[in-house]
PDB file of C-alpha atoms in Angstrom:
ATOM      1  CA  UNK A   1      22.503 -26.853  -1.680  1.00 96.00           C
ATOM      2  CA  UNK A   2      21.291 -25.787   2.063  1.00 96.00           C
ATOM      3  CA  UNK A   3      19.158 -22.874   0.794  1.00 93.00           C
ATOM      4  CA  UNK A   4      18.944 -20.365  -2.055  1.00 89.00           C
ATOM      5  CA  UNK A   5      17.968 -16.592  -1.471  1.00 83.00           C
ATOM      6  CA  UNK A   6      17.066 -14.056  -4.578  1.00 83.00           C
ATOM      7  CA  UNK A   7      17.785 -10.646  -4.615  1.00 87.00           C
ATOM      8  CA  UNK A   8      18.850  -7.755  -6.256  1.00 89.00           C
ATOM      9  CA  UNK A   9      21.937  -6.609  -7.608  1.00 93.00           C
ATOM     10  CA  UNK A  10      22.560  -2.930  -8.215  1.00 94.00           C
ATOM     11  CA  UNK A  11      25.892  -1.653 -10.148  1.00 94.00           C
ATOM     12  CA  UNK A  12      26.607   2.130  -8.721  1.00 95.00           C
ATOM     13  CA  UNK A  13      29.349   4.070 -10.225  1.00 95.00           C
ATOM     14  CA  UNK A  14      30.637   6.372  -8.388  1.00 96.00           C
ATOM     15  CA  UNK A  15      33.508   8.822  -8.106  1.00 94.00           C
ATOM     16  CA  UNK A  16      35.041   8.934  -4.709  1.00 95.00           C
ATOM     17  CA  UNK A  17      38.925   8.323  -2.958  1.00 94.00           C
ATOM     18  CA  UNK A  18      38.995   5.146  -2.030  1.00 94.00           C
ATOM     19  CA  UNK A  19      36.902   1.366  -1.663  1.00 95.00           C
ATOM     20  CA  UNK A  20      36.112   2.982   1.826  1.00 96.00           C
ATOM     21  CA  UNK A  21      34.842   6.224   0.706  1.00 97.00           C
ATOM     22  CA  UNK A  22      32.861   4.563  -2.204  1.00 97.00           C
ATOM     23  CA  UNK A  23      31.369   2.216   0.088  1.00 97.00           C
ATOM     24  CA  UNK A  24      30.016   4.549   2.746  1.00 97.00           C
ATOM     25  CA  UNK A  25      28.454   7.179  -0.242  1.00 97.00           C
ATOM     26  CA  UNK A  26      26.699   4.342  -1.718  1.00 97.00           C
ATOM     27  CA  UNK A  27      25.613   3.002   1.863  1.00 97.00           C
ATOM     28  CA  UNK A  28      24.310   6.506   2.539  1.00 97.00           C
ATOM     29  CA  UNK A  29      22.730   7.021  -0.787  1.00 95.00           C
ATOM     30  CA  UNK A  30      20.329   3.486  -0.239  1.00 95.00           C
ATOM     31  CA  UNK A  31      19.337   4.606   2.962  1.00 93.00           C
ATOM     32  CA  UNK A  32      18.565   8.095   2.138  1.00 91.00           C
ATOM     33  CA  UNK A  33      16.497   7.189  -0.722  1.00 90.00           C
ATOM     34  CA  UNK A  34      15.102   3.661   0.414  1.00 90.00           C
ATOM     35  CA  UNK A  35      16.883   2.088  -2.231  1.00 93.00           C
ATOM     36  CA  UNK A  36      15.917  -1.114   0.361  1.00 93.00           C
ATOM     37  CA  UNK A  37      13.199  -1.330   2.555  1.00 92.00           C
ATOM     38  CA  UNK A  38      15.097  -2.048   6.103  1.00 91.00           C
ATOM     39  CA  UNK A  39      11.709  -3.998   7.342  1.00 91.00           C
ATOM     40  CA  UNK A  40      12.523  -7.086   5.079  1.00 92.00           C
ATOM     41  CA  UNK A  41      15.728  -6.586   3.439  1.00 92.00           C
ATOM     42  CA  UNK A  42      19.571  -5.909   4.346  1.00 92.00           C
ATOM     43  CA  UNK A  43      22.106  -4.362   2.655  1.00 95.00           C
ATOM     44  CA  UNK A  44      25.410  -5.486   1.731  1.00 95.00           C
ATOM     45  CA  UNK A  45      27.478  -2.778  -0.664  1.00 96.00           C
ATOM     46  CA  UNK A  46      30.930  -3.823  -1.828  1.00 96.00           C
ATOM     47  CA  UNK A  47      33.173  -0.829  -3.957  1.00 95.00           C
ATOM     48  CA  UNK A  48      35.715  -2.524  -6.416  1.00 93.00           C
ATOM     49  CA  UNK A  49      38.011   0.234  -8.381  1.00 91.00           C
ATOM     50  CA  UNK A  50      37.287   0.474 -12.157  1.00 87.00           C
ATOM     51  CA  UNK A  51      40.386   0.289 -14.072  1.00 84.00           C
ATOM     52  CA  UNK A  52      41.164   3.863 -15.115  1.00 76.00           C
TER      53      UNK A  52
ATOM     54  CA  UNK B   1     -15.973  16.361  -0.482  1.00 97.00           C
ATOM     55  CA  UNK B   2     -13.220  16.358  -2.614  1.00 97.00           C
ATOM     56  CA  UNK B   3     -11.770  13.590  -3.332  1.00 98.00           C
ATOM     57  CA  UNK B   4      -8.185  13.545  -5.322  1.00 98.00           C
ATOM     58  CA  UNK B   5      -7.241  10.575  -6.897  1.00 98.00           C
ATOM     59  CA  UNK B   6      -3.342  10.628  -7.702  1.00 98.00           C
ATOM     60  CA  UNK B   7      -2.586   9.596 -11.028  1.00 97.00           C
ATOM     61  CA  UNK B   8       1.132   8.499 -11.737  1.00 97.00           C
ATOM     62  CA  UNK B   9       2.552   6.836 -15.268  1.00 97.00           C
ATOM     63  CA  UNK B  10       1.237   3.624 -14.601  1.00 97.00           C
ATOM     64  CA  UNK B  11      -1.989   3.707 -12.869  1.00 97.00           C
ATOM     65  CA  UNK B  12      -4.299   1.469 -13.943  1.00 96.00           C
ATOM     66  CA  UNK B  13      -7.169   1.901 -11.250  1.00 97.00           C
ATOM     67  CA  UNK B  14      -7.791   5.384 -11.194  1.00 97.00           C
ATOM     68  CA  UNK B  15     -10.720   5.380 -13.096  1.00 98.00           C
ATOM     69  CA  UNK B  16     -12.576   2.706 -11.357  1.00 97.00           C
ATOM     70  CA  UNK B  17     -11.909   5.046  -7.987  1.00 98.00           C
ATOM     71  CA  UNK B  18     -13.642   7.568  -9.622  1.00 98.00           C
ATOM     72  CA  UNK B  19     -16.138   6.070 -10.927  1.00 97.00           C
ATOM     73  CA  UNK B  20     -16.768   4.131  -7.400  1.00 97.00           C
ATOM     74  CA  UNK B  21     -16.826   7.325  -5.533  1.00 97.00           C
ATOM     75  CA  UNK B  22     -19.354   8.894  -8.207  1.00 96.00           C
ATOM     76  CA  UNK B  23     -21.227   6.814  -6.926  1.00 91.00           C
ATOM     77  CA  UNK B  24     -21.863   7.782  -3.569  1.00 95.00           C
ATOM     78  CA  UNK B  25     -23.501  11.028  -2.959  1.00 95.00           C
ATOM     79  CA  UNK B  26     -21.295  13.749  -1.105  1.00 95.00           C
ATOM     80  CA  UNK B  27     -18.137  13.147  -2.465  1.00 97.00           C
ATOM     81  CA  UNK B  28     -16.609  14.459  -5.728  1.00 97.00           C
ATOM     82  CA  UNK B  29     -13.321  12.647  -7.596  1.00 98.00           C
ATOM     83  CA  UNK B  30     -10.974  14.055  -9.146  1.00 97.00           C
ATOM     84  CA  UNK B  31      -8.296  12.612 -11.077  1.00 97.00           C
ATOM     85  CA  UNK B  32      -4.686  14.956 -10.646  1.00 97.00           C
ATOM     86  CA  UNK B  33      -1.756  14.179 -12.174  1.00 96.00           C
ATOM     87  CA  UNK B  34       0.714  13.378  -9.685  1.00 96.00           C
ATOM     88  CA  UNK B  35       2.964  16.196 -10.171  1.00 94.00           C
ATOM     89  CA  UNK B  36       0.344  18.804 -10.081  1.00 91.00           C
ATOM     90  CA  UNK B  37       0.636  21.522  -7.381  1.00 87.00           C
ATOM     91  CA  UNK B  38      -3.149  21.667  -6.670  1.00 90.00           C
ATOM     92  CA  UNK B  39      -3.427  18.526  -4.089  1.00 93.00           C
ATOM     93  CA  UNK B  40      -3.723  21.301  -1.169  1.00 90.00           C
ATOM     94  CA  UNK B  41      -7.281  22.057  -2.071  1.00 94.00           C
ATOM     95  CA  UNK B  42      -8.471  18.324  -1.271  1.00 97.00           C
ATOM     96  CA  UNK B  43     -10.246  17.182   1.529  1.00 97.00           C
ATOM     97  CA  UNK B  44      -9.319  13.712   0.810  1.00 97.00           C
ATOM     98  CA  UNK B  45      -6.451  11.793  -1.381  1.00 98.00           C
ATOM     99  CA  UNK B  46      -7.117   8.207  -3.027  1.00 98.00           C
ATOM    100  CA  UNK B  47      -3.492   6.470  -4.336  1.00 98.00           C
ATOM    101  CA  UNK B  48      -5.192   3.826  -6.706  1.00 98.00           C
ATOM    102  CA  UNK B  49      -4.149   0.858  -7.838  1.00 97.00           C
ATOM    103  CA  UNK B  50      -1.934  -0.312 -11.023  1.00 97.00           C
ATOM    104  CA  UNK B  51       1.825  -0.812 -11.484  1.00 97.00           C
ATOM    105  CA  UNK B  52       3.097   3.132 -10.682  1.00 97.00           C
ATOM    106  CA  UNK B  53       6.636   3.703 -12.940  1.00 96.00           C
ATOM    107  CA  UNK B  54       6.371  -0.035 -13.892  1.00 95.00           C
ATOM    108  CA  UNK B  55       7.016  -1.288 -10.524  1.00 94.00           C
ATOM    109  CA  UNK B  56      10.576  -0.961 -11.198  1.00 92.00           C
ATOM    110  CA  UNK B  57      13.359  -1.279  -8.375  1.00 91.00           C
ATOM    111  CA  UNK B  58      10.219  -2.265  -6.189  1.00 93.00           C
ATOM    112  CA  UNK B  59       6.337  -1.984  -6.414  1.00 96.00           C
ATOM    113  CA  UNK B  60       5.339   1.770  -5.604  1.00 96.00           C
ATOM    114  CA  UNK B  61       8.879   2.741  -4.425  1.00 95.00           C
ATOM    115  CA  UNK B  62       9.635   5.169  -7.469  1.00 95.00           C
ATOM    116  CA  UNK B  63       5.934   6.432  -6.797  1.00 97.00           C
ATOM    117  CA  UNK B  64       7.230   7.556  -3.072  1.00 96.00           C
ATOM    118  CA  UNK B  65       9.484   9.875  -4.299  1.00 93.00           C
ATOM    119  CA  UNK B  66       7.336  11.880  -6.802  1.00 93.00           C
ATOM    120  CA  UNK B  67       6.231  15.139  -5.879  1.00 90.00           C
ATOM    121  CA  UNK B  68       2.776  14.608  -4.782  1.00 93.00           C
ATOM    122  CA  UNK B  69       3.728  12.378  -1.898  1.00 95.00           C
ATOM    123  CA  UNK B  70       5.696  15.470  -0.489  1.00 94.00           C
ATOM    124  CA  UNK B  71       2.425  17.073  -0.149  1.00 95.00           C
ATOM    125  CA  UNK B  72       0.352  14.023   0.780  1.00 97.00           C
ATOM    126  CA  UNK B  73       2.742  13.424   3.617  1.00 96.00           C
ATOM    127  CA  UNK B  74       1.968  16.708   4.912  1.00 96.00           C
ATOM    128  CA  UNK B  75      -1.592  16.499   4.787  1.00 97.00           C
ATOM    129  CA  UNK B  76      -1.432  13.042   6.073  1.00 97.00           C
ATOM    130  CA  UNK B  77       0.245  14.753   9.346  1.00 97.00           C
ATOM    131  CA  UNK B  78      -2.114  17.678   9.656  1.00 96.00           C
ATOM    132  CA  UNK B  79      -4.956  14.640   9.843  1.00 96.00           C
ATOM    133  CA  UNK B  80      -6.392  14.583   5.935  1.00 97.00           C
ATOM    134  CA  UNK B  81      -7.749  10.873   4.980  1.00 97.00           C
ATOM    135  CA  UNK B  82      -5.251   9.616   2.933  1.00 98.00           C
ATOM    136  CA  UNK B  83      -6.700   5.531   1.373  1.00 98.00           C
ATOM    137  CA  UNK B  84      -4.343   3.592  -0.546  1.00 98.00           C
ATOM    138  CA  UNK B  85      -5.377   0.502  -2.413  1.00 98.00           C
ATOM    139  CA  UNK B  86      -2.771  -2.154  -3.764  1.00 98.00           C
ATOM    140  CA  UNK B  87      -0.118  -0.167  -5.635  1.00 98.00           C
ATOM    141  CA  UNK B  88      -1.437   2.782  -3.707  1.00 98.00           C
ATOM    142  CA  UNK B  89      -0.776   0.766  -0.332  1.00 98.00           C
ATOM    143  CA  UNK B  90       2.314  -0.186  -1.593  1.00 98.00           C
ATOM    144  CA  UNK B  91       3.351   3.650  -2.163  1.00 98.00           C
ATOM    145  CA  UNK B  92       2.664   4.443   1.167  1.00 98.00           C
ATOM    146  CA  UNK B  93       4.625   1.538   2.180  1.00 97.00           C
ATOM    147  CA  UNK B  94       7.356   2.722   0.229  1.00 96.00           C
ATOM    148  CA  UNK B  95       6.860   6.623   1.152  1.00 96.00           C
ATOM    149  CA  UNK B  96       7.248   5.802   5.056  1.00 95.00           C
ATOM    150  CA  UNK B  97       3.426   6.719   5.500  1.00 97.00           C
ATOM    151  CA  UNK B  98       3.142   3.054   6.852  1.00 98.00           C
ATOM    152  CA  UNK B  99       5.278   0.565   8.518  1.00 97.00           C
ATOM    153  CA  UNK B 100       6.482  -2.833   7.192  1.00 97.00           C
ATOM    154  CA  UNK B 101       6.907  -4.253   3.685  1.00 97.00           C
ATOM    155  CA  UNK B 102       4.909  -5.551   0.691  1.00 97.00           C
ATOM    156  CA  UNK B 103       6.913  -8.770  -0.470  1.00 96.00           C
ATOM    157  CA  UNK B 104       6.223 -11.056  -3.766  1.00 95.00           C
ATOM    158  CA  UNK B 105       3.228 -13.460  -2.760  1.00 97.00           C
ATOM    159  CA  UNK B 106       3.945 -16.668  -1.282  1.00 95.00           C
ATOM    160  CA  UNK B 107       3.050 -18.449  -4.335  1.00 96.00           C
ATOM    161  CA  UNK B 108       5.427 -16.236  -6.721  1.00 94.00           C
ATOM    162  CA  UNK B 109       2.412 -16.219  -8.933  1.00 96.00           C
ATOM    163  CA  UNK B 110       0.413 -13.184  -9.288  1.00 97.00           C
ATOM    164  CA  UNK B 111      -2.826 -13.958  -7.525  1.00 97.00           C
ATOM    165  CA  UNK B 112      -6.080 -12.319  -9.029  1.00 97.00           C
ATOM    166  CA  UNK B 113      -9.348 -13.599  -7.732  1.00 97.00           C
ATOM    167  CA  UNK B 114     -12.365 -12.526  -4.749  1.00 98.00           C
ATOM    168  CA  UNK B 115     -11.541 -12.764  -1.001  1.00 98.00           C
ATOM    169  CA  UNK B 116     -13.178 -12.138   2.160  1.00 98.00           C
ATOM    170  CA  UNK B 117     -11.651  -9.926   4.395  1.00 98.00           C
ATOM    171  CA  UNK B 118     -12.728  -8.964   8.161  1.00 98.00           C
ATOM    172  CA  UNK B 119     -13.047  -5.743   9.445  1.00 98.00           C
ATOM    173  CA  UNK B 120     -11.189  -5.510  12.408  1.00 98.00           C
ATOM    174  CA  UNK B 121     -10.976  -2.041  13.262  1.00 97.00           C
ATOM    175  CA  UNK B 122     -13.614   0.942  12.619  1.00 95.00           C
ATOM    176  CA  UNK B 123     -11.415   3.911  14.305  1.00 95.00           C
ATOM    177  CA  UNK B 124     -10.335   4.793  10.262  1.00 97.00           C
ATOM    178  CA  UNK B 125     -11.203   7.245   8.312  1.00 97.00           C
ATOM    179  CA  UNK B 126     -12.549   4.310   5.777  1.00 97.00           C
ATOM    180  CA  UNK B 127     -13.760   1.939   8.079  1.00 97.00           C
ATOM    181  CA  UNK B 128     -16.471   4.358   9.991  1.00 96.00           C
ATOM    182  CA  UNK B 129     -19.414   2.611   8.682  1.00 96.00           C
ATOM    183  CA  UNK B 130     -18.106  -0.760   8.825  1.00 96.00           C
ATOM    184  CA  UNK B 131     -18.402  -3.173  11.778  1.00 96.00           C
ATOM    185  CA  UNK B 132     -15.740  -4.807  13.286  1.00 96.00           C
ATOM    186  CA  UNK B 133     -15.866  -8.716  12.663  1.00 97.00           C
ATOM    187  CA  UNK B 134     -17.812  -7.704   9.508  1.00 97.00           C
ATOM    188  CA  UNK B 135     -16.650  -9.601   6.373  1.00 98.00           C
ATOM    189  CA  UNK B 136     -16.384  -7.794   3.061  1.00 98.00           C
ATOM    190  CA  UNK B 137     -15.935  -9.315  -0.218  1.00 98.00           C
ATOM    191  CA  UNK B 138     -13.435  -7.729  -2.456  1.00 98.00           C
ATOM    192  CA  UNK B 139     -11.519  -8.514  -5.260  1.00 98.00           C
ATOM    193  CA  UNK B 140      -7.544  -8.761  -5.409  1.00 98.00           C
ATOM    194  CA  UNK B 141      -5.282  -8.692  -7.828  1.00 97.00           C
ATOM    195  CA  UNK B 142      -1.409  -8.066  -7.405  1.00 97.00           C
ATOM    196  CA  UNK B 143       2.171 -10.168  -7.185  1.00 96.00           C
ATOM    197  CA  UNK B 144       3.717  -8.081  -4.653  1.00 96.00           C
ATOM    198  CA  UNK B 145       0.775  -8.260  -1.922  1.00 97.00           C
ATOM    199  CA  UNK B 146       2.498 -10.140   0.414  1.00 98.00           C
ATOM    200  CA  UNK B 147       2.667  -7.869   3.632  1.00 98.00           C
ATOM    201  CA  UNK B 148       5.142  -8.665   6.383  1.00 98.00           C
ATOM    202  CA  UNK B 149       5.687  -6.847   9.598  1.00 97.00           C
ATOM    203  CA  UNK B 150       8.744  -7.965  11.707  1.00 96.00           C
ATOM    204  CA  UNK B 151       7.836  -9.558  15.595  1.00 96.00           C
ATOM    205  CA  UNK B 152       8.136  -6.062  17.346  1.00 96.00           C
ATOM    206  CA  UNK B 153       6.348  -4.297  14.559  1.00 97.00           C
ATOM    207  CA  UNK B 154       3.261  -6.926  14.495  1.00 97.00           C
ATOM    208  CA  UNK B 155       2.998  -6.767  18.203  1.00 97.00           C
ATOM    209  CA  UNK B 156       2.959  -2.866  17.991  1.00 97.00           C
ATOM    210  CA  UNK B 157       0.324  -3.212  15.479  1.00 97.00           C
ATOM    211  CA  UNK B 158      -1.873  -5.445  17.496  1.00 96.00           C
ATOM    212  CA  UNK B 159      -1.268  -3.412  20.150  1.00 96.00           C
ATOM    213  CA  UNK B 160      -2.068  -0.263  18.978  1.00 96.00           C
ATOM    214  CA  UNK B 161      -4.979  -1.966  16.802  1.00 96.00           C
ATOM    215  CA  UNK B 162      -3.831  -0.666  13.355  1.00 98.00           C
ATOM    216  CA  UNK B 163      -5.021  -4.031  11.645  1.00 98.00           C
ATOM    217  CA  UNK B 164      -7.833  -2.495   9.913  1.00 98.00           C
ATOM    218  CA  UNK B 165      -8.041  -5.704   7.581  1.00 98.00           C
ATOM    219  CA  UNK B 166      -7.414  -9.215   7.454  1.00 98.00           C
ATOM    220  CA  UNK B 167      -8.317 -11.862   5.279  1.00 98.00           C
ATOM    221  CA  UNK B 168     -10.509 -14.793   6.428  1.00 98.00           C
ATOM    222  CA  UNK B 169     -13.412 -17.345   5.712  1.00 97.00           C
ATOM    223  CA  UNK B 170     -16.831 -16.028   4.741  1.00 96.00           C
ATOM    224  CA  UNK B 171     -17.544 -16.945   8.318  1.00 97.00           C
ATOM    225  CA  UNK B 172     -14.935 -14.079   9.697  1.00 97.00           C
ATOM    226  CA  UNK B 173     -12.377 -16.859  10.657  1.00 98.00           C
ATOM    227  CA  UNK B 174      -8.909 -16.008  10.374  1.00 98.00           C
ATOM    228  CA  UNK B 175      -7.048 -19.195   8.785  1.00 97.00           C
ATOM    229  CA  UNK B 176      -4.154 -19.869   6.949  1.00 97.00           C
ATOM    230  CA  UNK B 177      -5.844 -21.328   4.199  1.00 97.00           C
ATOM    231  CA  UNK B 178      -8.354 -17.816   4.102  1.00 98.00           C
ATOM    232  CA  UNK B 179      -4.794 -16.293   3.180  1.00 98.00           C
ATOM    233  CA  UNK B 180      -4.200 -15.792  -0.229  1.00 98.00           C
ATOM    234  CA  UNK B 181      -0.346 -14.640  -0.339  1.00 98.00           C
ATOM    235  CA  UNK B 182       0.779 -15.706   2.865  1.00 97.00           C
ATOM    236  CA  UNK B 183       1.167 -11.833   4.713  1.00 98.00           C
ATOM    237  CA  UNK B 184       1.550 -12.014   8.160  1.00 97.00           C
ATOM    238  CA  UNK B 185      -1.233 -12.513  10.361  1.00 97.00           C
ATOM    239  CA  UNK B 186      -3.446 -12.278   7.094  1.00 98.00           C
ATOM    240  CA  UNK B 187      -3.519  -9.121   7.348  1.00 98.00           C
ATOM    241  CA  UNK B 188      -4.782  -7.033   4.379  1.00 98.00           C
ATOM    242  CA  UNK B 189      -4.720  -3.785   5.179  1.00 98.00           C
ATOM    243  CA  UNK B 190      -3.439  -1.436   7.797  1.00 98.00           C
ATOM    244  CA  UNK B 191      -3.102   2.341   9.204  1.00 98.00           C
ATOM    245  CA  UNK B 192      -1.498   4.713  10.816  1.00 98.00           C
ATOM    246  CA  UNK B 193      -1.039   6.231  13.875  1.00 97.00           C
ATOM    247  CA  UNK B 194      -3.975   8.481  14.017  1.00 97.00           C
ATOM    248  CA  UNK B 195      -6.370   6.002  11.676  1.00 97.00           C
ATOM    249  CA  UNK B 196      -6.514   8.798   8.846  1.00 97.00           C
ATOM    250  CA  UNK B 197      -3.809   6.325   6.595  1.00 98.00           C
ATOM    251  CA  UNK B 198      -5.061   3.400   5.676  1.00 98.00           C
ATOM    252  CA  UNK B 199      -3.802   1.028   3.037  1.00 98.00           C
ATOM    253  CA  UNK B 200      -5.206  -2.090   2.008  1.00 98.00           C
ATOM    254  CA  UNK B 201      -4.291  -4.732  -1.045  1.00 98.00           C
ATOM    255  CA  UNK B 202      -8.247  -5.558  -1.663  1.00 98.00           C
ATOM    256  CA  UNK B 203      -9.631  -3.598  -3.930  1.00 98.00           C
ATOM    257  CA  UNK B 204     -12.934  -1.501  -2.700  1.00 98.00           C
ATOM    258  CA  UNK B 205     -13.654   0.785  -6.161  1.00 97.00           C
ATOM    259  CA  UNK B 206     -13.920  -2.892  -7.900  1.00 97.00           C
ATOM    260  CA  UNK B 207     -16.193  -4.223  -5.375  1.00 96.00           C
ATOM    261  CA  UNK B 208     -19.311  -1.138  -5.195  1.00 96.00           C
ATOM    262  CA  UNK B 209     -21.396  -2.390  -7.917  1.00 94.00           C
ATOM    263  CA  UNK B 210     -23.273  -5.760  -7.482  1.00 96.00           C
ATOM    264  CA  UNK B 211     -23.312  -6.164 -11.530  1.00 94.00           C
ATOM    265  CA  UNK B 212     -19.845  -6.556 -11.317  1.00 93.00           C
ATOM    266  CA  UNK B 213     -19.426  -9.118  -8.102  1.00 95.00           C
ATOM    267  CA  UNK B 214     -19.986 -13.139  -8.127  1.00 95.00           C
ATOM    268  CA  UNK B 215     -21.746 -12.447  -4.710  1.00 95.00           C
ATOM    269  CA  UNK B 216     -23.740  -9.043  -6.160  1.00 96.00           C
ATOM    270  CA  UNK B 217     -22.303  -7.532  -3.241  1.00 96.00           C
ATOM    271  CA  UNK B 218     -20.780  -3.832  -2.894  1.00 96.00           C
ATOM    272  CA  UNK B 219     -18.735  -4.262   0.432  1.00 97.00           C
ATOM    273  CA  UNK B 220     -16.655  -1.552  -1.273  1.00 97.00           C
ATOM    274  CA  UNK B 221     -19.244   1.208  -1.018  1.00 97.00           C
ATOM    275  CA  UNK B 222     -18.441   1.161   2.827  1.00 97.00           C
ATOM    276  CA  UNK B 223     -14.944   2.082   2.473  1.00 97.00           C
ATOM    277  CA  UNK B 224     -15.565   5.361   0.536  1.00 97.00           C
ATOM    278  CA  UNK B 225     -18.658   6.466   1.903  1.00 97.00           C
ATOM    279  CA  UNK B 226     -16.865   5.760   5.322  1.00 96.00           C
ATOM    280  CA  UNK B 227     -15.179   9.532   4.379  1.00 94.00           C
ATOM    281  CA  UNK B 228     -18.394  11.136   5.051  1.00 92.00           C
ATOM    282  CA  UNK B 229     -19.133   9.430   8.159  1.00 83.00           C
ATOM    283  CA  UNK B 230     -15.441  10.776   9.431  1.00 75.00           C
ATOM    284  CA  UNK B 231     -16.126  14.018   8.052  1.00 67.00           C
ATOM    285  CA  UNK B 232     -19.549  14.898  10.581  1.00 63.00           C
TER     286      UNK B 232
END
């Protein structure tokens, strides 16, 4: 093991018509509402489709 | 002076604030819920310490978004002193109010005990009747303390001299040992622009009463009665 960082994992469904679309509402959401603080943290959102 | 100290689900300092500020003749707390409409009417705003909406997501950031800190952050721009002290320094963090990030301490232990901290800046509205290179004793008590500035943003802090605190030795020397969470450039408090924002993780309303301090000191007093000085 070369190094181990914590963080936290959020779970966002959301409605939307593709991965692409998904991923750039949630992106927007975080930053509108500081869901992160840019200063020390990054973001990394990844959109999976529920089975329907 | 009117003093409003915000209280939000969670606050476990507000009290002591008041009771600190009761203290010192000329200014008058009072505690207002923090999604009251009445902040307007204050000449001052205290955030006080405790663990606002449990600290969920991230200390103070669920605080940022209630209604009062639309208001605050307009009278925080039209030049109203605005002090907030450990969660209330992390809200203003969190709201935007002030730059860079309170992390877990270094330790990943929450850290409760009495520090020194320098004065390094009097151009506040908290620090008027302070001197700089003066060191207060305060008490602290948080796990999410740690403040951290990127490069550019610590230069532009030293720069624009908006360290207002930093921890050191009782003999005003910065060390790394003096630091008791490992923030950067030990600092322990900071403001804005315009010096009327300040937050800070010590905790003044704990330290005004000498019955209640190791060192029977009431550094604390300073900070609040500062208001009146910036108020002349």
């Amino acid at each position: 093991v070369k190094s181990i960082r914590a963080g936290k994992s959020l779970r966002i469904d959301v409605e939307a018509a593709d991965e692409e679309a998904a991923e750039t509402l949630v992106k927007k959401m975080c930053d509108d509402l500081r869901i992160y603080n840019p200063a020390a943290h990054s973001l990394v959102v990844e959109a999976r489709r529920l089975p329907a | 002076m009117r003093v409003a100290v915000v209280r939000f689900p969670g606050s476990n300092c507000d009290l002591d604030a008041v009771a600190a500020m009761r203290g010192i003749k000329g200014l008058s707390p009072e505690l207002v819920w923090h999604e009251s409409e009445e902040l307007g009417r204050f000449d001052a705003v205290v955030l006080p310490g405790g663990f606002s909406f449990g600290d969920y997501l991230r200390a103070g950031s669920i605080a940022a978004r209630s209604p009062a800190m639309h208001t605050i952050r307009k009278m925080a721009d039209s030049g109203t002193p605005v002090l907030g002290v450990c969660n209330g320094f992390q809200i203003l963090v969190e709201a935007g109010l002030l730059p860079g990030a309170l992390l877990r301490n270094s330790s990943l232990k929450f850290v409760c005990q009495w520090v020194n901290v320098r004065v390094e800046s009097r151009r506040t509205s908290f620090t008027g009747l302070a001197q700089e290179g003066q060191v207060m004793r305060l008490p602290i008590a948080h796990g999410e303390g740690r403040y951290y500035a990127p490069d550019d943003l610590m230069r532009t802090l030293e720069r624009s001299r908006r360290i207002v605190f930093r921890y050191s030795d009782e003999n005003g020397r910065v060390t790394e040992r003096a630091n008791p969470t490992g923030t950067s450039g030990n600092i322990a408090g900071i403001s804005n622009e315009q010096g009327n924002v300040v937050g800070l993780m010590p905790h003044p309303e704990r330290g005004c009463d000498p019955l209640l301090s190791p060192h029977r000191s009431a550094d604390g007093r300073l900070i609040f009665a500062s208001l009146l000085e910036g108020a002349r």
